[in-house]
mmCIF file of C-alpha atoms in Angstrom:
data_model
loop_
_atom_site.group_PDB
_atom_site.id
_atom_site.type_symbol
_atom_site.label_atom_id
_atom_site.label_comp_id
_atom_site.label_asym_id
_atom_site.label_seq_id
_atom_site.Cartn_x
_atom_site.Cartn_y
_atom_site.Cartn_z
ATOM 1 C CA MET L 362 -138.047 -15.830 -72.410
ATOM 2 C CA GLU L 363 -139.877 -18.151 -75.603
ATOM 3 C CA ARG L 364 -143.300 -17.451 -76.678
ATOM 4 C CA ARG L 365 -144.724 -20.494 -75.283
ATOM 5 C CA GLU L 366 -143.515 -19.370 -71.793
ATOM 6 C CA ILE L 367 -144.754 -15.880 -72.261
ATOM 7 C CA LEU L 368 -148.353 -17.029 -72.806
ATOM 8 C CA LEU L 369 -147.809 -19.371 -69.771
ATOM 9 C CA LEU L 370 -146.826 -16.560 -67.722
ATOM 10 C CA LEU L 371 -149.944 -14.589 -69.019
ATOM 11 C CA VAL L 372 -151.921 -17.304 -68.102
ATOM 12 C CA PHE L 373 -150.700 -17.672 -64.798
ATOM 13 C CA SER L 374 -151.023 -13.923 -63.713
ATOM 14 C CA CYS L 375 -154.505 -14.004 -65.452
ATOM 15 C CA VAL L 376 -155.343 -17.090 -63.074
ATOM 16 C CA TYR L 377 -153.890 -15.571 -60.135
ATOM 17 C CA LEU L 378 -155.200 -12.017 -60.472
ATOM 18 C CA LYS L 379 -158.761 -13.475 -60.596
ATOM 19 C CA CYS L 380 -158.369 -15.733 -57.848
ATOM 20 C CA PHE L 381 -157.573 -12.739 -55.880
ATOM 21 C CA VAL L 382 -160.358 -10.535 -56.440
ATOM 22 C CA GLN L 383 -162.513 -12.960 -55.985
ATOM 23 C CA THR L 384 -161.705 -14.595 -52.661
ATOM 24 C CA GLU L 385 -161.426 -11.092 -51.541
ATOM 25 C CA LYS L 386 -163.499 -10.681 -48.424
ATOM 26 C CA CYS L 387 -165.672 -7.941 -47.627
ATOM 27 C CA ASP L 388 -166.259 -6.152 -44.282
ATOM 28 C CA PRO L 389 -169.493 -4.432 -43.837
ATOM 29 C CA LYS L 390 -169.106 -4.210 -39.894
ATOM 30 C CA PRO L 391 -167.389 -0.897 -39.895
ATOM 31 C CA LEU L 392 -169.859 1.110 -42.119
ATOM 32 C CA ILE L 393 -172.521 -0.673 -39.857
ATOM 33 C CA LYS L 394 -170.869 0.358 -36.578
ATOM 34 C CA LYS L 395 -170.591 4.143 -37.972
ATOM 35 C CA HIS L 396 -174.073 4.217 -38.372
ATOM 36 C CA GLU L 397 -176.059 2.180 -36.300
ATOM 37 C CA GLY L 398 -174.214 3.819 -33.074
ATOM 38 C CA TYR L 399 -173.779 1.493 -29.840
ATOM 39 C CA LYS L 400 -175.626 1.217 -26.465
ATOM 40 C CA GLN L 401 -175.475 -1.385 -23.947
ATOM 41 C CA CYS L 402 -178.582 -0.598 -22.479
ATOM 42 C CA VAL L 403 -181.853 -0.697 -24.245
ATOM 43 C CA TYR L 404 -183.267 1.962 -26.055
ATOM 44 C CA LEU L 405 -186.011 3.050 -28.597
ATOM 45 C CA ASP L 406 -184.832 3.379 -31.920
ATOM 46 C CA THR L 407 -185.947 5.913 -34.604
ATOM 47 C CA SER L 408 -189.087 4.046 -35.116
ATOM 48 C CA GLY L 409 -190.044 3.235 -31.795
ATOM 49 C CA LYS L 410 -188.601 -0.221 -31.344
ATOM 50 C CA ARG L 411 -186.902 -1.353 -28.302
ATOM 51 C CA THR L 412 -182.874 -2.070 -29.273
ATOM 52 C CA ILE L 413 -179.581 -2.345 -27.900
ATOM 53 C CA GLY L 414 -176.352 -3.113 -28.944
ATOM 54 C CA TYR L 415 -175.805 -2.421 -32.423
ATOM 55 C CA GLY L 416 -179.232 -1.597 -33.808
ATOM 56 C CA PHE L 417 -180.444 -5.046 -32.303
ATOM 57 C CA ASN L 418 -184.068 -5.104 -32.625
ATOM 58 C CA MET L 419 -185.534 -6.689 -29.682
ATOM 59 C CA GLU L 420 -188.589 -6.461 -31.483
ATOM 60 C CA LYS L 421 -188.705 -8.025 -34.518
ATOM 61 C CA ALA L 422 -189.552 -11.601 -35.227
ATOM 62 C CA GLY L 423 -186.989 -14.047 -34.207
ATOM 63 C CA ALA L 424 -184.996 -11.814 -31.712
ATOM 64 C CA ARG L 425 -185.274 -14.117 -28.663
ATOM 65 C CA GLU L 426 -183.977 -17.129 -30.712
ATOM 66 C CA GLU L 427 -181.373 -15.132 -32.261
ATOM 67 C CA PHE L 428 -180.307 -13.456 -28.807
ATOM 68 C CA ILE L 429 -180.372 -16.766 -27.334
ATOM 69 C CA ARG L 430 -177.760 -17.950 -30.047
ATOM 70 C CA ALA L 431 -175.886 -15.061 -29.509
ATOM 71 C CA ASP L 432 -175.036 -16.131 -25.812
ATOM 72 C CA PRO L 433 -171.061 -15.765 -25.445
ATOM 73 C CA ARG L 434 -171.855 -17.949 -22.226
ATOM 74 C CA GLY L 435 -172.804 -21.001 -24.488
ATOM 75 C CA HIS L 436 -176.530 -21.835 -25.922
ATOM 76 C CA CYS L 437 -177.558 -21.804 -22.205
ATOM 77 C CA GLN L 438 -181.273 -21.389 -23.634
ATOM 78 C CA GLY L 439 -182.987 -20.941 -20.048
ATOM 79 C CA THR L 440 -180.529 -18.454 -18.921
ATOM 80 C CA ALA L 441 -180.263 -16.365 -22.196
ATOM 81 C CA GLY L 442 -183.928 -16.767 -22.426
ATOM 82 C CA LYS L 443 -184.663 -14.868 -19.201
ATOM 83 C CA THR L 444 -181.795 -12.614 -19.945
ATOM 84 C CA PHE L 445 -183.657 -11.597 -23.526
ATOM 85 C CA ASP L 446 -186.811 -11.427 -21.380
ATOM 86 C CA MET L 447 -185.046 -9.223 -18.751
ATOM 87 C CA PHE L 448 -183.943 -6.648 -21.248
ATOM 88 C CA LEU L 449 -187.420 -6.833 -23.381
ATOM 89 C CA LYS L 450 -189.377 -5.541 -20.090
ATOM 90 C CA SER L 451 -186.253 -3.214 -18.740
ATOM 91 C CA PRO L 452 -186.265 0.564 -18.099
ATOM 92 C CA LEU L 453 -185.104 2.133 -21.093
ATOM 93 C CA THR L 454 -181.640 4.448 -20.893
ATOM 94 C CA LYS L 455 -181.055 8.100 -22.266
ATOM 95 C CA CYS L 456 -177.474 7.075 -22.353
ATOM 96 C CA SER L 457 -175.735 7.331 -25.922
ATOM 97 C CA LYS L 458 -173.212 4.852 -25.503
ATOM 98 C CA THR L 459 -171.765 3.009 -22.320
ATOM 99 C CA CYS L 460 -173.327 2.368 -19.179
ATOM 100 C CA PRO L 461 -172.592 3.949 -16.572
ATOM 101 C CA GLY L 462 -169.703 6.073 -17.897
ATOM 102 C CA CYS L 463 -172.046 7.693 -20.360
ATOM 103 C CA CYS L 464 -174.310 9.394 -17.879
ATOM 104 C CA LYS L 465 -173.622 12.777 -16.478
ATOM 105 C CA ASP L 466 -173.275 12.569 -12.585
ATOM 106 C CA SER L 467 -176.991 13.693 -11.688
ATOM 107 C CA GLU L 468 -177.805 10.604 -14.028
ATOM 108 C CA ILE L 469 -175.703 8.030 -12.586
ATOM 109 C CA SER L 470 -178.553 6.596 -10.240
ATOM 110 C CA LYS L 471 -181.065 6.224 -13.117
ATOM 111 C CA CYS L 472 -178.236 4.750 -15.303
ATOM 112 C CA LEU L 473 -177.415 2.158 -12.984
ATOM 113 C CA SER L 474 -181.165 1.070 -12.384
ATOM 114 C CA VAL L 475 -180.997 -0.464 -16.230
ATOM 115 C CA PRO L 476 -179.397 -3.260 -16.779
ATOM 116 C CA CYS L 477 -176.579 -3.378 -19.405
ATOM 117 C CA LEU L 478 -174.977 -5.940 -21.807
ATOM 118 C CA ASP L 479 -171.128 -6.691 -22.107
ATOM 119 C CA ASN L 480 -169.248 -6.311 -25.116
ATOM 120 C CA LYS L 481 -168.777 -9.564 -25.844
ATOM 121 C CA TYR L 482 -172.463 -10.311 -26.309
ATOM 122 C CA ILE L 483 -173.308 -7.159 -28.350
ATOM 123 C CA GLU L 484 -170.618 -7.843 -31.041
ATOM 124 C CA ARG L 485 -172.101 -11.647 -31.075
ATOM 125 C CA LEU L 486 -175.347 -10.223 -31.939
ATOM 126 C CA LEU L 487 -174.132 -8.122 -34.389
ATOM 127 C CA ASP L 488 -172.394 -11.102 -36.106
ATOM 128 C CA SER L 489 -175.508 -12.954 -36.690
ATOM 129 C CA SER L 490 -177.606 -9.958 -37.585
ATOM 130 C CA LEU L 491 -174.679 -9.353 -39.973
ATOM 131 C CA LYS L 492 -174.789 -12.669 -41.387
ATOM 132 C CA THR L 493 -178.701 -11.856 -41.765
ATOM 133 C CA ALA L 494 -178.037 -9.299 -43.720
ATOM 134 C CA ILE L 495 -176.013 -10.644 -46.107
ATOM 135 C CA VAL L 496 -177.963 -13.172 -47.148
ATOM 136 C CA ASP L 497 -181.141 -10.970 -47.163
ATOM 137 C CA ALA L 498 -178.932 -8.768 -49.526
ATOM 138 C CA GLU L 499 -178.094 -11.384 -51.671
ATOM 139 C CA VAL L 500 -181.424 -12.461 -51.889
ATOM 140 C CA VAL L 501 -182.990 -9.358 -52.828
ATOM 141 C CA ILE L 502 -180.086 -8.497 -55.002
ATOM 142 C CA GLY L 503 -179.335 -12.003 -56.485
ATOM 143 C CA ASN L 504 -176.417 -13.940 -55.756
ATOM 144 C CA SER L 505 -174.781 -13.757 -58.818
ATOM 145 C CA THR L 506 -174.995 -9.953 -59.308
ATOM 146 C CA PHE L 507 -174.378 -9.189 -55.482
ATOM 147 C CA ASN L 508 -171.417 -11.310 -55.438
ATOM 148 C CA ALA L 509 -169.931 -9.550 -58.566
ATOM 149 C CA LEU L 510 -170.081 -6.311 -57.130
ATOM 150 C CA CYS L 511 -166.763 -4.353 -55.654
ATOM 151 C CA CYS L 512 -166.570 -4.147 -52.091
ATOM 152 C CA PRO L 513 -167.495 -0.759 -51.535
ATOM 153 C CA VAL L 514 -170.900 -1.454 -53.372
ATOM 154 C CA GLN L 515 -171.793 -4.592 -50.995
ATOM 155 C CA ASN L 516 -170.523 -3.297 -47.704
ATOM 156 C CA ALA L 517 -173.116 -0.408 -48.810
ATOM 157 C CA ILE L 518 -175.807 -2.636 -49.920
ATOM 158 C CA VAL L 519 -175.609 -4.898 -46.768
ATOM 159 C CA ASN L 520 -175.713 -2.112 -44.556
ATOM 160 C CA MET L 521 -179.046 -1.146 -46.497
ATOM 161 C CA ALA L 522 -180.394 -4.693 -45.404
ATOM 162 C CA TYR L 523 -179.444 -4.500 -42.417
ATOM 163 C CA ASN L 524 -181.287 -1.464 -41.591
ATOM 164 C CA LEU L 525 -184.447 -2.427 -43.632
ATOM 165 C CA GLY L 526 -184.632 -6.152 -43.491
ATOM 166 C CA ARG L 527 -185.292 -8.264 -46.322
ATOM 167 C CA THR L 528 -189.535 -7.411 -46.455
ATOM 168 C CA LYS L 529 -188.760 -3.950 -46.748
ATOM 169 C CA PHE L 530 -185.613 -3.513 -48.692
ATOM 170 C CA LYS L 531 -187.389 -6.078 -51.566
ATOM 171 C CA ASP L 532 -189.620 -2.845 -52.343
ATOM 172 C CA PHE L 533 -186.500 -1.028 -53.575
ATOM 173 C CA VAL L 534 -187.152 -2.394 -57.170
ATOM 174 C CA LYS L 535 -185.762 -0.066 -59.665
ATOM 175 C CA PHE L 536 -182.748 0.286 -56.867
ATOM 176 C CA LYS L 537 -182.069 -3.365 -57.821
ATOM 177 C CA ALA L 538 -182.758 -2.655 -61.795
ATOM 178 C CA ALA L 539 -180.158 -0.085 -61.773
ATOM 179 C CA ILE L 540 -177.513 -2.211 -59.625
ATOM 180 C CA GLU L 541 -178.117 -5.055 -61.928
ATOM 181 C CA LYS L 542 -177.020 -2.381 -65.057
ATOM 182 C CA GLY L 543 -174.197 -1.209 -63.354
ATOM 183 C CA ASP L 544 -176.199 2.416 -63.553
ATOM 184 C CA TRP L 545 -174.938 3.426 -60.564
ATOM 185 C CA ASP L 546 -176.401 7.143 -60.616
ATOM 186 C CA LYS L 547 -179.707 5.748 -60.848
ATOM 187 C CA ALA L 548 -179.162 3.462 -58.057
ATOM 188 C CA ALA L 549 -177.981 6.436 -55.814
ATOM 189 C CA TYR L 550 -180.878 8.232 -56.863
ATOM 190 C CA GLU L 551 -183.472 5.491 -56.101
ATOM 191 C CA ALA L 552 -181.896 5.080 -52.760
ATOM 192 C CA LYS L 553 -181.964 9.211 -52.048
ATOM 193 C CA ASN L 554 -185.463 9.382 -53.572
ATOM 194 C CA SER L 555 -186.858 7.027 -50.457
ATOM 195 C CA ILE L 556 -188.941 7.269 -47.486
ATOM 196 C CA TRP L 557 -186.236 5.612 -45.343
ATOM 197 C CA CYS L 558 -183.762 7.773 -46.912
ATOM 198 C CA GLY L 559 -185.713 10.387 -44.600
ATOM 199 C CA GLN L 560 -185.687 8.403 -41.686
ATOM 200 C CA VAL L 561 -182.211 7.896 -41.460
ATOM 201 C CA LYS L 562 -180.483 10.664 -43.522
ATOM 202 C CA THR L 563 -176.981 10.803 -42.876
ATOM 203 C CA ARG L 564 -176.898 6.662 -43.422
ATOM 204 C CA CYS L 565 -178.884 7.214 -46.651
ATOM 205 C CA THR L 566 -176.160 10.207 -47.517
ATOM 206 C CA ASP L 567 -173.333 7.900 -46.969
ATOM 207 C CA ILE L 568 -174.477 4.837 -48.540
ATOM 208 C CA SER L 569 -175.851 6.665 -51.903
ATOM 209 C CA LYS L 570 -172.326 8.346 -51.786
ATOM 210 C CA ILE L 571 -170.432 4.868 -52.068
ATOM 211 C CA ILE L 572 -172.957 3.372 -54.195
ATOM 212 C CA GLY L 573 -173.023 6.369 -57.037
ATOM 213 C CA ALA L 574 -169.132 5.928 -56.837
ATOM 214 C CA GLY L 575 -170.179 2.529 -58.248
ATOM 215 C CA CYS L 576 -167.216 -0.271 -58.796
#
């Protein structure tokens, strides 16, 4: 093989590999599902907010509009809006997962008395919230910095954004600075050395471990 052909082959290989890496699609959903848990009926989260599905906060700003957009029956605002209001005002459930299958025999009547959201709706709510979390992660960390990160670290950061929301995540200034420098140990330390970490515990431990491993 001539030198020119070898050079062309090397250039082609580099371009191919670069494209492959850049088009790799990160998927933060499995990690979020692991940490959020799953409930079809309304419950109170650790901060006392009415929540449903995979940690969808029904009391956050814009929750009603997001709930309506996620309606799998189509954007029928009247119906979806009434559904949201029904869940927002519904009795709470102590069921840990699905309803009514999660309940003990003695609790079935209580479980049946609360409305439960179907799986398709919950998945659409998750997808909607996930899009917001990705944007929040890009804004807080910086678009170019975030998109240059490997998938495990991206997924961990999106997980934080999903749980914290943009406003609270913006307070992690030292964490952001460490990510920008590629100082993974420092970034993991800043995540662990926070009030948030004490609140979410296992979630924080898992995320810190992923970030500490770096890219």
